[in-house]
């Protein structure tokens, strides 16, 4: 690696392919100075060198061995810094590398929190690029699934601007691309399941916003192909069901607006054969909507701006 620029790029390219092998990953991180050398190239002023080094780090991050993830601890601060990178592809690589490292190592997660990963993601979520937003959603969803998330991660997320942006991106998914919307819908689901955030999400209008989105999804499904929409429908159904199931909410969605029931039956009809798992989600929401305990404290859905789904 200690040669000219072109030679180093070729060497990095070969290394990237070699690092797709599990044993090679483990051997590489055990070599004295290997990760330090790779980080040096990752922080190079040469953009093409940076990119090749980023690809190598990304391959390392795919390892299921926590020791490999922990060998990458020295690079986490740079990955955060480069989220405002010089290209969409570079930023995307940094995000997916972070997300992969977060999955495998609690040590990585504990280091990233004081390094400011939540503020960095809150800044990055304002990107206009769908690929960046989808990568960001992946990182956040991995963080929110961690065992320590309810006590250590969710509070930081709630103190940031992330929830309002997540809700906005989920509800604009049909217009701006479903990839990021799906990721952030699952993020909202994990936050709701932490049982610490529902009051905040309700204050942001999560209930009417998600119900309105469900109406839009049903309308889209009934008018055109439904291929791929089940990926967004599933977490949206779960978010609504879990919000309704929470005893601490103290109020439920009013079902006088029959469009919500119509939407559920349209979704059931469209996905019954090809995606039976959606049926279970619909029935769970329907059960929560019509639960006897809901009759005394009901709150209206403000869905008047939505187009009623056609049956």
Short mmCIF file of C-alpha atoms in Angstrom, two decimals:
data_model
loop_
_atom_site.label_atom_id
_atom_site.label_comp_id
_atom_site.label_asym_id
_atom_site.label_seq_id
_atom_site.Cartn_x
_atom_site.Cartn_y
_atom_site.Cartn_z
CA UNK A 1 0.00 0.00 0.00
CA UNK A 2 2.97 2.33 0.46
CA UNK A 3 3.24 3.14 -3.23
CA UNK A 4 1.94 5.63 -5.77
CA UNK A 5 -1.63 6.79 -5.92
CA UNK A 6 -2.71 4.54 -8.81
CA UNK A 7 -1.07 1.48 -7.27
CA UNK A 8 -2.77 2.17 -3.95
CA UNK A 9 -6.16 2.48 -5.63
CA UNK A 10 -5.66 -0.85 -7.37
CA UNK A 11 -4.54 -2.43 -4.09
CA UNK A 12 -7.58 -1.03 -2.31
CA UNK A 13 -9.84 -2.38 -5.03
CA UNK A 14 -8.34 -5.86 -4.62
CA UNK A 15 -8.60 -5.55 -0.84
CA UNK A 16 -12.27 -4.64 -1.13
CA UNK A 17 -13.04 -7.85 -3.01
CA UNK A 18 -10.93 -9.90 -0.58
CA UNK A 19 -12.78 -8.43 2.41
CA UNK A 20 -16.01 -10.03 1.23
CA UNK A 21 -14.63 -13.23 2.77
CA UNK A 22 -15.28 -13.72 6.49
CA UNK A 23 -11.87 -15.24 7.25
CA UNK A 24 -10.07 -12.49 5.36
CA UNK A 25 -11.95 -9.88 7.40
CA UNK A 26 -10.79 -11.48 10.64
CA UNK A 27 -7.22 -11.84 9.42
CA UNK A 28 -7.11 -8.24 8.23
CA UNK A 29 -8.17 -6.67 11.54
CA UNK A 30 -5.63 -8.82 13.39
CA UNK A 31 -2.77 -7.46 11.29
CA UNK A 32 -0.91 -4.78 13.22
CA UNK A 33 -1.68 -1.33 11.83
CA UNK A 34 -4.04 -2.58 9.10
CA UNK A 35 -7.15 -0.71 10.26
CA UNK A 36 -5.06 2.38 11.06
CA UNK A 37 -3.69 2.32 7.50
CA UNK A 38 -7.18 2.00 6.05
CA UNK A 39 -8.44 4.91 8.15
CA UNK A 40 -5.50 6.98 6.95
CA UNK A 41 -6.58 6.41 3.36
CA UNK A 42 -10.23 7.02 4.28
CA UNK A 43 -9.28 10.45 5.60
CA UNK A 44 -7.11 11.21 2.56
CA UNK A 45 -7.58 14.45 0.66
CA UNK A 46 -7.88 12.42 -2.56
CA UNK A 47 -11.58 11.80 -3.24
CA UNK A 48 -11.11 8.61 -5.27
CA UNK A 49 -8.81 7.17 -2.59
CA UNK A 50 -11.36 8.04 0.07
CA UNK A 51 -14.07 6.29 -1.88
CA UNK A 52 -12.10 3.05 -2.28
CA UNK A 53 -11.18 3.06 1.41
CA UNK A 54 -14.85 3.69 2.28
CA UNK A 55 -15.83 0.65 0.21
CA UNK A 56 -13.27 -1.45 2.10
CA UNK A 57 -14.63 -0.25 5.46
CA UNK A 58 -18.13 -1.03 4.24
CA UNK A 59 -17.11 -4.61 3.44
CA UNK A 60 -15.59 -4.93 6.92
CA UNK A 61 -18.82 -3.65 8.46
CA UNK A 62 -20.71 -6.61 6.97
CA UNK A 63 -18.86 -8.98 9.30
CA UNK A 64 -21.01 -10.75 11.88
CA UNK A 65 -17.98 -10.99 14.18
CA UNK A 66 -18.22 -8.33 16.94
CA UNK A 67 -14.41 -8.29 17.11
CA UNK A 68 -14.28 -6.98 13.54
CA UNK A 69 -16.82 -4.27 14.34
CA UNK A 70 -14.88 -3.25 17.43
CA UNK A 71 -11.66 -3.09 15.42
CA UNK A 72 -13.43 -0.35 13.46
CA UNK A 73 -14.08 1.79 16.56
CA UNK A 74 -11.39 4.35 15.58
CA UNK A 75 -13.26 5.18 12.36
CA UNK A 76 -16.68 6.03 13.82
CA UNK A 77 -15.98 9.73 14.43
CA UNK A 78 -14.80 10.12 10.82
CA UNK A 79 -17.90 8.35 9.51
CA UNK A 80 -20.05 10.86 11.37
CA UNK A 81 -18.01 13.81 10.10
CA UNK A 82 -18.31 12.62 6.52
CA UNK A 83 -22.12 12.41 6.60
CA UNK A 84 -21.89 15.85 5.03
CA UNK A 85 -19.72 14.28 2.34
CA UNK A 86 -18.78 15.48 -1.11
CA UNK A 87 -21.07 13.06 -2.94
CA UNK A 88 -24.32 11.17 -2.43
CA UNK A 89 -22.58 7.82 -2.96
CA UNK A 90 -19.91 8.63 -0.36
CA UNK A 91 -22.48 9.75 2.23
CA UNK A 92 -24.57 6.67 1.50
CA UNK A 93 -21.54 4.41 2.06
CA UNK A 94 -20.80 6.09 5.39
CA UNK A 95 -24.41 5.64 6.51
CA UNK A 96 -24.64 1.95 5.63
CA UNK A 97 -21.24 1.31 7.21
CA UNK A 98 -22.45 2.94 10.42
CA UNK A 99 -25.68 0.95 10.31
CA UNK A 100 -23.87 -2.34 9.88
CA UNK A 101 -21.41 -1.60 12.71
CA UNK A 102 -24.28 -0.61 15.01
CA UNK A 103 -25.97 -3.99 14.48
CA UNK A 104 -23.00 -6.06 15.58
CA UNK A 105 -21.46 -4.17 18.48
CA UNK A 106 -22.80 -2.56 21.64
CA UNK A 107 -19.36 -0.99 22.07
CA UNK A 108 -19.82 0.81 18.75
CA UNK A 109 -23.26 2.06 19.79
CA UNK A 110 -21.99 3.28 23.15
CA UNK A 111 -19.17 5.17 21.44
CA UNK A 112 -21.38 6.73 18.77
CA UNK A 113 -23.88 8.25 21.21
CA UNK A 114 -21.44 10.66 22.93
CA UNK A 115 -19.80 11.31 19.56
CA UNK A 116 -23.10 12.85 18.46
CA UNK A 117 -24.68 10.36 16.08
CA UNK A 118 -28.21 11.58 16.83
CA UNK A 119 -27.49 15.28 16.05
CA UNK A 120 -25.55 14.15 12.95
CA UNK A 121 -28.54 12.14 11.74
CA UNK A 122 -30.90 15.01 12.55
CA UNK A 123 -28.82 17.25 10.29
CA UNK A 124 -28.53 14.62 7.57
CA UNK A 125 -32.29 13.96 7.47
CA UNK A 126 -32.77 17.29 5.71
CA UNK A 127 -30.94 15.95 2.65
CA UNK A 128 -32.93 16.16 -0.60
CA UNK A 129 -31.51 12.84 -1.81
CA UNK A 130 -33.69 9.73 -1.49
CA UNK A 131 -30.65 7.41 -1.33
CA UNK A 132 -29.19 9.34 1.62
CA UNK A 133 -32.53 9.37 3.45
CA UNK A 134 -32.98 5.63 2.95
CA UNK A 135 -29.48 4.99 4.31
CA UNK A 136 -30.18 7.25 7.27
CA UNK A 137 -33.39 5.37 7.98
CA UNK A 138 -31.40 2.14 7.99
CA UNK A 139 -28.93 3.48 10.58
CA UNK A 140 -31.68 4.81 12.79
CA UNK A 141 -33.72 1.62 12.60
CA UNK A 142 -30.69 -0.41 13.72
CA UNK A 143 -30.08 1.94 16.64
CA UNK A 144 -33.73 1.80 17.70
CA UNK A 145 -33.72 -2.01 17.74
CA UNK A 146 -30.82 -2.16 20.20
CA UNK A 147 -31.61 -3.63 23.61
CA UNK A 148 -30.62 -0.37 25.30
CA UNK A 149 -32.70 1.77 22.93
CA UNK A 150 -35.68 2.52 25.25
CA UNK A 151 -33.47 4.04 27.94
CA UNK A 152 -30.42 5.36 26.09
CA UNK A 153 -31.34 6.02 22.44
CA UNK A 154 -35.05 6.82 22.18
CA UNK A 155 -34.82 9.78 24.64
CA UNK A 156 -32.05 11.32 22.52
CA UNK A 157 -34.10 10.84 19.36
CA UNK A 158 -37.14 12.45 20.99
CA UNK A 159 -35.07 15.45 22.08
CA UNK A 160 -34.01 16.02 18.47
CA UNK A 161 -35.91 17.13 15.39
CA UNK A 162 -35.91 13.57 14.03
CA UNK A 163 -39.49 12.53 14.97
CA UNK A 164 -41.20 15.35 13.07
CA UNK A 165 -39.01 14.77 10.01
CA UNK A 166 -39.60 11.01 10.17
CA UNK A 167 -43.35 11.53 10.30
CA UNK A 168 -43.17 13.95 7.36
CA UNK A 169 -41.10 11.54 5.26
CA UNK A 170 -43.34 8.57 6.04
CA UNK A 171 -46.46 10.49 5.07
CA UNK A 172 -44.91 11.81 1.84
CA UNK A 173 -43.72 8.34 0.81
CA UNK A 174 -46.19 7.95 -2.04
CA UNK A 175 -44.92 11.16 -3.61
CA UNK A 176 -41.20 11.15 -2.91
CA UNK A 177 -40.32 7.45 -2.94
CA UNK A 178 -41.25 4.57 -0.69
CA UNK A 179 -37.72 3.38 0.21
CA UNK A 180 -37.05 6.03 2.86
CA UNK A 181 -40.69 6.04 3.95
CA UNK A 182 -40.54 2.31 4.72
CA UNK A 183 -37.36 2.71 6.80
CA UNK A 184 -38.76 5.62 8.80
CA UNK A 185 -42.12 3.90 9.29
CA UNK A 186 -40.28 1.05 10.99
CA UNK A 187 -38.33 3.62 13.02
CA UNK A 188 -41.62 5.07 14.27
CA UNK A 189 -42.80 1.54 15.07
CA UNK A 190 -39.70 0.84 17.19
CA UNK A 191 -40.12 4.17 19.01
CA UNK A 192 -43.79 3.43 19.75
CA UNK A 193 -42.84 -0.05 21.02
CA UNK A 194 -40.42 1.52 23.51
CA UNK A 195 -43.51 2.72 25.47
CA UNK A 196 -41.80 6.03 26.24
CA UNK A 197 -42.73 8.29 23.36
CA UNK A 198 -46.38 8.04 22.47
CA UNK A 199 -47.44 11.32 24.09
CA UNK A 200 -44.81 13.15 22.05
CA UNK A 201 -45.78 11.41 18.82
CA UNK A 202 -49.45 12.12 19.44
CA UNK A 203 -48.63 15.80 20.04
CA UNK A 204 -46.97 15.84 16.61
CA UNK A 205 -50.21 14.57 15.06
CA UNK A 206 -48.98 11.03 14.42
CA UNK A 207 -52.40 9.42 14.73
CA UNK A 208 -54.30 11.49 12.14
CA UNK A 209 -51.25 11.70 9.87
CA UNK A 210 -50.75 7.93 9.75
CA UNK A 211 -54.48 7.27 9.39
CA UNK A 212 -54.61 9.73 6.51
CA UNK A 213 -51.64 7.95 4.92
CA UNK A 214 -53.49 4.64 5.25
CA UNK A 215 -56.40 6.15 3.32
CA UNK A 216 -54.01 7.32 0.61
CA UNK A 217 -52.38 3.89 0.42
CA UNK A 218 -55.75 2.17 0.06
CA UNK A 219 -56.71 4.63 -2.67
CA UNK A 220 -53.44 3.99 -4.50
CA UNK A 221 -53.84 0.23 -4.17
CA UNK A 222 -57.39 0.31 -5.52
CA UNK A 223 -56.48 2.46 -8.54
CA UNK A 224 -53.19 0.93 -9.69
CA UNK A 225 -50.70 -1.83 -9.07
CA UNK A 226 -50.07 -2.61 -5.42
CA UNK A 227 -46.62 -4.13 -5.99
CA UNK A 228 -44.21 -3.06 -3.26
CA UNK A 229 -46.76 -1.04 -1.30
CA UNK A 230 -47.14 -3.83 1.24
CA UNK A 231 -43.68 -2.85 2.51
CA UNK A 232 -45.06 0.51 3.62
CA UNK A 233 -48.55 -0.67 4.56
CA UNK A 234 -47.22 -3.16 7.13
CA UNK A 235 -45.32 -0.74 9.43
CA UNK A 236 -48.04 1.92 9.10
CA UNK A 237 -50.65 -0.60 10.27
CA UNK A 238 -48.40 -1.61 13.16
CA UNK A 239 -47.81 2.00 14.21
CA UNK A 240 -51.54 2.70 14.35
CA UNK A 241 -52.29 -0.59 16.10
CA UNK A 242 -49.63 -0.05 18.76
CA UNK A 243 -50.69 3.55 19.39
CA UNK A 244 -54.26 2.36 19.87
CA UNK A 245 -53.20 -0.53 22.11
CA UNK A 246 -51.31 1.72 24.52
CA UNK A 247 -53.29 2.16 27.70
CA UNK A 248 -51.38 5.37 28.43
CA UNK A 249 -52.80 7.01 25.35
CA UNK A 250 -56.16 7.33 27.08
CA UNK A 251 -58.02 7.92 23.84
CA UNK A 252 -58.61 6.03 20.66
CA UNK A 253 -59.38 6.74 17.05
CA UNK A 254 -62.99 7.50 16.31
CA UNK A 255 -64.46 5.09 13.79
CA UNK A 256 -67.37 7.28 12.76
CA UNK A 257 -65.26 8.11 9.71
CA UNK A 258 -66.12 4.95 7.81
CA UNK A 259 -63.37 5.59 5.25
CA UNK A 260 -60.81 4.06 7.60
CA UNK A 261 -62.78 0.82 7.75
CA UNK A 262 -63.26 0.89 3.97
CA UNK A 263 -59.50 1.39 3.57
CA UNK A 264 -58.78 -1.64 5.75
CA UNK A 265 -61.12 -3.86 3.73
CA UNK A 266 -59.57 -2.65 0.45
CA UNK A 267 -56.11 -3.53 1.79
CA UNK A 268 -57.37 -6.91 2.99
CA UNK A 269 -58.91 -7.65 -0.39
CA UNK A 270 -55.81 -6.67 -2.37
CA UNK A 271 -53.21 -8.45 -0.22
CA UNK A 272 -55.18 -11.47 1.00
CA UNK A 273 -53.61 -14.00 -1.38
CA UNK A 274 -50.10 -12.70 -2.10
CA UNK A 275 -49.26 -11.16 1.29
CA UNK A 276 -51.27 -12.95 3.98
CA UNK A 277 -49.16 -11.38 6.76
CA UNK A 278 -50.91 -8.08 5.97
CA UNK A 279 -54.24 -9.71 6.85
CA UNK A 280 -53.08 -10.29 10.42
CA UNK A 281 -51.94 -6.67 10.70
CA UNK A 282 -55.29 -5.38 9.37
CA UNK A 283 -57.28 -7.57 11.74
CA UNK A 284 -55.19 -6.41 14.70
CA UNK A 285 -55.86 -2.77 13.83
CA UNK A 286 -59.55 -3.51 13.26
CA UNK A 287 -59.73 -5.18 16.66
CA UNK A 288 -58.12 -2.18 18.35
CA UNK A 289 -60.39 0.23 16.50
CA UNK A 290 -63.51 -1.56 17.68
CA UNK A 291 -62.37 -2.58 21.19
CA UNK A 292 -65.03 -2.10 23.84
CA UNK A 293 -62.62 -0.05 25.97
CA UNK A 294 -62.52 2.57 23.25
CA UNK A 295 -66.09 3.72 23.60
CA UNK A 296 -65.64 6.25 26.40
CA UNK A 297 -62.66 8.23 25.15
CA UNK A 298 -62.61 8.86 21.44
CA UNK A 299 -60.75 11.44 19.41
CA UNK A 300 -61.63 12.39 15.86
CA UNK A 301 -59.34 11.72 12.93
CA UNK A 302 -58.81 14.90 10.96
CA UNK A 303 -58.73 13.23 7.57
CA UNK A 304 -60.92 15.63 5.65
CA UNK A 305 -58.07 16.55 3.29
CA UNK A 306 -57.71 12.95 2.12
CA UNK A 307 -59.40 11.52 -0.94
CA UNK A 308 -61.71 8.67 0.11
CA UNK A 309 -60.51 5.36 -1.30
CA UNK A 310 -62.76 4.02 -4.00
CA UNK A 311 -64.11 0.54 -3.44
#
